[in-house]
C-alpha positions as YAML, in Angstrom:
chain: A
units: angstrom
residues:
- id: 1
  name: UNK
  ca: [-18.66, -29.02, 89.47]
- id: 2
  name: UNK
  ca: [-22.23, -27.67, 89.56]
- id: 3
  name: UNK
  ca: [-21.73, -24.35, 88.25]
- id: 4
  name: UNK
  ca: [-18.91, -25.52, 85.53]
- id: 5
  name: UNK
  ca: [-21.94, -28.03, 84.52]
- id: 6
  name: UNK
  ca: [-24.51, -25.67, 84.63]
- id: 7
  name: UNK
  ca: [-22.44, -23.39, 82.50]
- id: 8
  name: UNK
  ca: [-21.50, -25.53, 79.91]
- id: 9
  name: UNK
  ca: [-24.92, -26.56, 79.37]
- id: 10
  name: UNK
  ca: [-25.85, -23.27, 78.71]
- id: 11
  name: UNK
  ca: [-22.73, -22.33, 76.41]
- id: 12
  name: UNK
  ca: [-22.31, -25.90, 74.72]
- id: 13
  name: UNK
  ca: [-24.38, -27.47, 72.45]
- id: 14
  name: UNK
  ca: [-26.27, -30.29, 74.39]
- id: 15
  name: UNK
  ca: [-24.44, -33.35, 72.74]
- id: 16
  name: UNK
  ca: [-21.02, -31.89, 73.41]
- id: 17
  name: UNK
  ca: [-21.92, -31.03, 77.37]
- id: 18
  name: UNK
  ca: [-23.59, -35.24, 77.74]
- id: 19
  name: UNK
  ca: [-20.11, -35.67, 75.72]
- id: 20
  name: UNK
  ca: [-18.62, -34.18, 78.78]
- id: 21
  name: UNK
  ca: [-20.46, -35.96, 81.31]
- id: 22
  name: UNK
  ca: [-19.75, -38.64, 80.08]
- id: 23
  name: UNK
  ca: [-16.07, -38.75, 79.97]
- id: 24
  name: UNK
  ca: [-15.58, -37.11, 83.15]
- id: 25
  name: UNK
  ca: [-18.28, -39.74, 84.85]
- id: 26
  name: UNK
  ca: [-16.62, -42.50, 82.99]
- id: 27
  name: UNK
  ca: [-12.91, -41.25, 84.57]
- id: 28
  name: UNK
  ca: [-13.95, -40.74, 87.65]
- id: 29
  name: UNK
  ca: [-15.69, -44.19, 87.57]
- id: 30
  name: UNK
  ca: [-13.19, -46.03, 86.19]
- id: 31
  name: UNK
  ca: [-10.95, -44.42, 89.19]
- id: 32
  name: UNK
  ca: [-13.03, -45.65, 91.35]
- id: 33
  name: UNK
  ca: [-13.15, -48.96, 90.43]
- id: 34
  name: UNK
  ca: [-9.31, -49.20, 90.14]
- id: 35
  name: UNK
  ca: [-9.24, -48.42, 93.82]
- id: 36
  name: UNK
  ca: [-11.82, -50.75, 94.71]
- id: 37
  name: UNK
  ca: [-9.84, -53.46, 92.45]
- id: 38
  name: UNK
  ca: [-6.60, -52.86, 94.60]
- id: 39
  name: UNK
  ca: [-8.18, -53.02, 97.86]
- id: 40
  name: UNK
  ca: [-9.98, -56.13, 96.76]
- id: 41
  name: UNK
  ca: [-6.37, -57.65, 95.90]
- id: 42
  name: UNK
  ca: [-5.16, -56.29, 99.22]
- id: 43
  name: UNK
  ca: [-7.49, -58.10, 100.94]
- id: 44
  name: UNK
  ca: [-9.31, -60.78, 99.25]
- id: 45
  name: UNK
  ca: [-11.72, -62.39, 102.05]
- id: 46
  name: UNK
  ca: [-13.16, -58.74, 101.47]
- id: 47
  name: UNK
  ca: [-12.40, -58.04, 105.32]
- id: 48
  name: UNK
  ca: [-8.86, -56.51, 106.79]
- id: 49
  name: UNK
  ca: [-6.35, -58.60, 108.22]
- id: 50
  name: UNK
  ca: [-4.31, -57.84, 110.99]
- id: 51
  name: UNK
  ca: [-0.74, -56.36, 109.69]
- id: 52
  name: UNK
  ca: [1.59, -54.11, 111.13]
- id: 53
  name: UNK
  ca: [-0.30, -51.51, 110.17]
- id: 54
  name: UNK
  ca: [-3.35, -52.81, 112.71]
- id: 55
  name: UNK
  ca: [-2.38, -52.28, 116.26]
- id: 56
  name: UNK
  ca: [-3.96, -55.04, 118.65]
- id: 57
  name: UNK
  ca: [-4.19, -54.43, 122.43]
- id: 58
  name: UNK
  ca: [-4.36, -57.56, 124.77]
- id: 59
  name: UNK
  ca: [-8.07, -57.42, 124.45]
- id: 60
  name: UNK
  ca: [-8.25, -58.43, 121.41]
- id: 61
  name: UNK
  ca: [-9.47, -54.41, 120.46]
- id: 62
  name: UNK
  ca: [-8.13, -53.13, 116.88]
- id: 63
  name: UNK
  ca: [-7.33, -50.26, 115.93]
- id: 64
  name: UNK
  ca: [-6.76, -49.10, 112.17]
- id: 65
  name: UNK
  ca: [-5.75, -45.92, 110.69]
- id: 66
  name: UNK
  ca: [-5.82, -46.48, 106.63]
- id: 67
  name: UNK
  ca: [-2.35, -45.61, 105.79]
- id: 68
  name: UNK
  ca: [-0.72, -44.64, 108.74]
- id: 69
  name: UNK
  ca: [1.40, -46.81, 111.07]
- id: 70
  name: UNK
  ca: [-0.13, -47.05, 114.80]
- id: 71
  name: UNK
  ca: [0.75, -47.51, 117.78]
- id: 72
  name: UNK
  ca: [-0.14, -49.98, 119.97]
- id: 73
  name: UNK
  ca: [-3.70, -49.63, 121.41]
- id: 74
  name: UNK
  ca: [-4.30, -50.94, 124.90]
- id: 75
  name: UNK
  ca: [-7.77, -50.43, 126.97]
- id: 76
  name: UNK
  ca: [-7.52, -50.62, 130.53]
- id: 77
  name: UNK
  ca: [-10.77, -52.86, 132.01]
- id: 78
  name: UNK
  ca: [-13.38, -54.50, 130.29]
- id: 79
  name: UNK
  ca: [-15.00, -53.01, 127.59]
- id: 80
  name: UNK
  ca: [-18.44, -54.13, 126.52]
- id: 81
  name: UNK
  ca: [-19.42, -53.09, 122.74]
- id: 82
  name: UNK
  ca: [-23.16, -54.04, 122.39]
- id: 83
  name: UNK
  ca: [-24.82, -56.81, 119.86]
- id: 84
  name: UNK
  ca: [-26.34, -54.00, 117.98]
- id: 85
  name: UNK
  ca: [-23.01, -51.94, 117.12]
- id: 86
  name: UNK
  ca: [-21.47, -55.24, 116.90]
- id: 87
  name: UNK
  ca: [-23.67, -55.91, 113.79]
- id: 88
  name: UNK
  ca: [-23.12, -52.66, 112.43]
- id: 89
  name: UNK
  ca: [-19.33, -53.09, 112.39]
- id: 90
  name: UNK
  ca: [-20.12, -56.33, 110.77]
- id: 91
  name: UNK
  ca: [-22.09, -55.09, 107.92]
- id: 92
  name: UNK
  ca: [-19.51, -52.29, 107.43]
- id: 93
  name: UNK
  ca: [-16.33, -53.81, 107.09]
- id: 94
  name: UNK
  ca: [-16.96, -55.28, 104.03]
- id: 95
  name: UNK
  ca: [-14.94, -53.59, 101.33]
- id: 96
  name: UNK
  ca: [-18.08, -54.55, 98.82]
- id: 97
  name: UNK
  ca: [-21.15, -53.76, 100.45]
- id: 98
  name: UNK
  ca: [-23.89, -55.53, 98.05]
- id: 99
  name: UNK
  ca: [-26.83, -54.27, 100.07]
- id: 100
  name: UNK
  ca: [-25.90, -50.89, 99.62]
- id: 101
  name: UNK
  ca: [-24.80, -50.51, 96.08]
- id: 102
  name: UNK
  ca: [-28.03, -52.28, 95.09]
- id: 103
  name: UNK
  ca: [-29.70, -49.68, 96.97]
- id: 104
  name: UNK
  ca: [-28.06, -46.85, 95.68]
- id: 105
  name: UNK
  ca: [-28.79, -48.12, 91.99]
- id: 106
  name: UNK
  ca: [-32.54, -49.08, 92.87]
- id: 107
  name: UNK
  ca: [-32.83, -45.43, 93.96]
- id: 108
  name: UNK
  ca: [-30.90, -44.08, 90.81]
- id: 109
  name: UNK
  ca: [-33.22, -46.00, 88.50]
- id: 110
  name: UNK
  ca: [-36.32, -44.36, 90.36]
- id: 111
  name: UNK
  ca: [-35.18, -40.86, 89.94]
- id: 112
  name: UNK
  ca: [-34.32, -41.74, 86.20]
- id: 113
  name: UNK
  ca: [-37.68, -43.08, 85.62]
- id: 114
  name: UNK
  ca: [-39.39, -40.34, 87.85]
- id: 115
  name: UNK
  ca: [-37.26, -37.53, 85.16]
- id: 116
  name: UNK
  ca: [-38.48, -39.55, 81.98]
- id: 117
  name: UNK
  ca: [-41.83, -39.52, 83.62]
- id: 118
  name: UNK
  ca: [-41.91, -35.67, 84.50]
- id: 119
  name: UNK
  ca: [-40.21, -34.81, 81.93]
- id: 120
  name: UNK
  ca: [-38.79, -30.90, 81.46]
- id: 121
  name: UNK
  ca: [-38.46, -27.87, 79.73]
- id: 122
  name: UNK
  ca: [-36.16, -29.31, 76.58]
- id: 123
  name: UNK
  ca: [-37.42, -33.19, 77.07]
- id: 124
  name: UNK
  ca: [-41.21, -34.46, 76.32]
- id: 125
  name: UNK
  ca: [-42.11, -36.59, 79.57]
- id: 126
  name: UNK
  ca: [-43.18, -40.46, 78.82]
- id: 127
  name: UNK
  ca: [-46.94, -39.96, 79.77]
- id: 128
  name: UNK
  ca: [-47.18, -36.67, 78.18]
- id: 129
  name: UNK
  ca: [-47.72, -34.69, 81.35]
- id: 130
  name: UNK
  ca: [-47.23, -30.48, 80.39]
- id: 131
  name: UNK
  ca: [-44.55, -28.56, 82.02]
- id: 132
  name: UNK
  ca: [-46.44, -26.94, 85.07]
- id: 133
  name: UNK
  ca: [-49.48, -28.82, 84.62]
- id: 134
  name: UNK
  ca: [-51.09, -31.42, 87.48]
- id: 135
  name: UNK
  ca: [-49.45, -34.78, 86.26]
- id: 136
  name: UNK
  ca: [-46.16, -32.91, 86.30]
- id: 137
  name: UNK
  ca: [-46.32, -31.73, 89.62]
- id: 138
  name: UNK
  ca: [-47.93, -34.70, 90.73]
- id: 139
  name: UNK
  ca: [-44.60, -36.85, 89.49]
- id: 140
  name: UNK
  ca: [-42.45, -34.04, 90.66]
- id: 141
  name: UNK
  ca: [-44.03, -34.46, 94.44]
- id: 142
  name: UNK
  ca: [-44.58, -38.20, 94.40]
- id: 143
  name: UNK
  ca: [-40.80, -38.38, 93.53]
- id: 144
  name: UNK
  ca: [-39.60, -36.09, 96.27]
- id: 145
  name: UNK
  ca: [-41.54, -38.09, 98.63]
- id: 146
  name: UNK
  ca: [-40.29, -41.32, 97.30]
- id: 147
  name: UNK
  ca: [-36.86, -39.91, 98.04]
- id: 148
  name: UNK
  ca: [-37.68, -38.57, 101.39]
- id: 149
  name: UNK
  ca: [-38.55, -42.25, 102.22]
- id: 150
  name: UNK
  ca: [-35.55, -43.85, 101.07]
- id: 151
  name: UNK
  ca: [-33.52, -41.15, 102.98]
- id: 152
  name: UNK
  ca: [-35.38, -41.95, 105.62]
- id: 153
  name: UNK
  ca: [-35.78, -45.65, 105.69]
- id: 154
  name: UNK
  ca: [-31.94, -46.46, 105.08]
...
């Protein structure tokens, strides 16, 4: 997808290749969502239920394989899961994790505003900083180690 991208932005005029991007984005989006939609409709508490396609040993353990039938899962003695991965299975089952699309977004607004701020070759940057020059390398690093921190941090 890179090199295809990279080059039709060299071949195309650039309206026609944001054309582009925008209807594959806007497919592949609305995809997405249609998925989403169905699994929501599957299960609406936003959490699986137990089916025949969930196995459940006398424990009370679960075991799911997404589209598959399983067998029947038993564990032999006690098994102790700890708070801590307890709470990360939690947080993760939810088929619409809030937390992290709003984090995902939050980070794709500061890279957009970081770009408009930089700037580039073809596009003037919002505080006039040069191509090459100090306040563009300046945004260019701050931004990278805005991004490293994210990465890091979540």
């Amino acid at each position: 997808g890179t090199s295809l991208g990279t080059l039709f932005s060299v071949v195309f005029p650039d309206l026609l290749t944001v054309a582009c991007m925008i209807v594959v984005l806007g497919y592949s989006g609305l995809r997405t969502l249609m998925a989403g939609l169905r699994k929501i409709k599957k299960h609406p508490q936003g959490k699986p239920t137990a089916t025949n396609d969930n196995a459940v040993s006398s424990s009370g353990a679960e075991a799911t394989v997404i589209g598959h039938k399983t067998e029947s899962v038993e564990l032999t003695g006690a098994v102790e899961v700890s708070q801590e991965l307890q709470d990360i299975y939690s947080r993760d089952s939810s088929l619409l994790p809030v937390r992290k699309l709003m984090l995902t977004c939050a980070i794709w607004i500061l890279v957009l505003l970081c770009a408009l701020l930089r700037g580039g070759k073809s596009g003037k940057s919002l505080i006039s900083a040069q191509c090459g020059g100090p306040v563009y390398w300046l945004v260019f690093f701050g931004s990278l180690c805005a991004m490293l921190v994210a990465t890091l941090g979540l």
